[in-house]
């Protein structure tokens, strides 16, 4: 789970979800209110997981079922969002991804 680098409080899975859904450039710590950023390694990891649904593309093309397509996209999105907090590492400074 991500740990704030200012107040050293470990965010819960629920805290992380709330922070992610703020859709801001920085992540505001729910405990001290300081802005945190994902480390570049963390950004790479979460992006890679985000691309995982693309692996299902051949299945979707082969089966040609809109129900299966929507189910797979939903399942992949839910899985992605659930897993992100476990991969996130925080930093006090904004780091470039590459
Ligand atoms: Zn904090």
GROMACS .gro file of C-alpha atoms and ligand atoms in nm:
model
   99
    1UNK     CA    1   0.000   0.000   0.000
    2UNK     CA    2   0.123   0.354  -0.066
    3UNK     CA    3   0.285   0.537   0.226
    4UNK     CA    4   0.286   0.918   0.246
    5UNK     CA    5   0.644   1.043   0.235
    6UNK     CA    6   0.556   1.350   0.446
    7UNK     CA    7   0.367   1.202   0.743
    8UNK     CA    8   0.472   0.838   0.684
    9UNK     CA    9   0.116   0.713   0.719
   10UNK     CA   10   0.028   0.408   0.515
   11UNK     CA   11  -0.285   0.468   0.310
   12UNK     CA   12  -0.556   0.206   0.324
   13UNK     CA   13  -0.692   0.048   0.007
   14UNK     CA   14  -1.004   0.267   0.047
   15UNK     CA   15  -0.796   0.587   0.096
   16UNK     CA   16  -0.603   0.506  -0.222
   17UNK     CA   17  -0.922   0.455  -0.422
   18UNK     CA   18  -1.061   0.791  -0.305
   19UNK     CA   19  -0.737   0.969  -0.393
   20UNK     CA   20  -0.718   0.805  -0.738
   21UNK     CA   21  -1.074   0.913  -0.817
   22UNK     CA   22  -0.991   1.279  -0.750
   23UNK     CA   23  -0.826   1.275  -1.095
   24UNK     CA   24  -0.575   1.541  -0.996
   25UNK     CA   25  -0.215   1.557  -1.105
   26UNK     CA   26  -0.088   1.511  -0.751
   27UNK     CA   27  -0.236   1.279  -0.491
   28UNK     CA   28  -0.352   1.460  -0.176
   29UNK     CA   29  -0.269   1.266   0.141
   30UNK     CA   30  -0.594   1.211   0.335
   31UNK     CA   31  -0.398   1.234   0.664
   32UNK     CA   32  -0.174   1.540   0.633
   33UNK     CA   33  -0.316   1.709   0.320
   34UNK     CA   34   0.023   1.726   0.148
   35UNK     CA   35   0.048   1.655  -0.224
   36UNK     CA   36   0.217   1.328  -0.310
   37UNK     CA   37   0.323   1.199  -0.649
   38UNK     CA   38   0.371   0.851  -0.784
   39UNK     CA   39   0.736   0.757  -0.832
   40UNK     CA   40   0.837   0.691  -1.192
   41UNK     CA   41   0.865   0.316  -1.120
   42UNK     CA   42   0.518   0.319  -0.971
   43UNK     CA   43   0.380   0.504  -1.276
   44UNK     CA   44   0.535   0.244  -1.506
   45UNK     CA   45   0.393  -0.045  -1.306
   46UNK     CA   46   0.039   0.098  -1.290
   47UNK     CA   47   0.050   0.182  -1.664
   48UNK     CA   48   0.156  -0.173  -1.751
   49UNK     CA   49  -0.133  -0.313  -1.549
   50UNK     CA   50  -0.359  -0.065  -1.729
   51UNK     CA   51  -0.256  -0.217  -2.062
   52UNK     CA   52  -0.346  -0.569  -1.947
   53UNK     CA   53  -0.699  -0.547  -2.094
   54UNK     CA   54  -0.536  -0.520  -2.439
   55UNK     CA   55  -0.424  -0.881  -2.394
   56UNK     CA   56  -0.790  -0.978  -2.408
   57UNK     CA   57  -0.840  -0.810  -2.745
   58UNK     CA   58  -0.776  -1.126  -2.954
   59UNK     CA   59  -1.039  -1.313  -2.749
   60UNK     CA   60  -1.290  -1.035  -2.810
   61UNK     CA   61  -1.217  -1.028  -3.185
   62UNK     CA   62  -1.243  -1.407  -3.215
   63UNK     CA   63  -1.566  -1.444  -3.020
   64UNK     CA   64  -1.738  -1.138  -3.173
   65UNK     CA   65  -1.973  -1.107  -2.874
   66UNK     CA   66  -2.062  -0.760  -2.743
   67UNK     CA   67  -2.170  -0.910  -2.411
   68UNK     CA   68  -1.836  -1.081  -2.364
   69UNK     CA   69  -1.653  -0.765  -2.476
   70UNK     CA   70  -1.833  -0.544  -2.223
   71UNK     CA   71  -1.792  -0.803  -1.947
   72UNK     CA   72  -1.420  -0.836  -2.012
   73UNK     CA   73  -1.367  -0.459  -2.023
   74UNK     CA   74  -1.560  -0.415  -1.697
   75UNK     CA   75  -1.376  -0.700  -1.530
   76UNK     CA   76  -1.038  -0.567  -1.648
   77UNK     CA   77  -1.121  -0.214  -1.528
   78UNK     CA   78  -1.233  -0.334  -1.185
   79UNK     CA   79  -0.927  -0.554  -1.152
   80UNK     CA   80  -0.701  -0.267  -1.260
   81UNK     CA   81  -0.847  -0.025  -1.004
   82UNK     CA   82  -0.832  -0.285  -0.728
   83UNK     CA   83  -0.469  -0.367  -0.792
   84UNK     CA   84  -0.333  -0.010  -0.832
   85UNK     CA   85  -0.302   0.065  -0.456
   86UNK     CA   86  -0.077  -0.239  -0.415
   87UNK     CA   87   0.160  -0.111  -0.685
   88UNK     CA   88   0.168   0.258  -0.590
   89UNK     CA   89   0.477   0.413  -0.434
   90UNK     CA   90   0.472   0.779  -0.336
   91UNK     CA   91   0.725   1.058  -0.353
   92UNK     CA   92   0.728   1.421  -0.233
   93UNK     CA   93   0.847   1.534  -0.574
   94UNK     CA   94   0.700   1.487  -0.915
   95UNK     CA   95   0.911   1.244  -1.119
   96UNK     CA   96   0.902   1.205  -1.495
   97UNK     CA   97   0.772   0.870  -1.608
   98UNK     CA   98   1.047   0.791  -1.857
   99LIG    ZN1   99   0.055   1.244   0.466
   0.00000   0.00000   0.00000
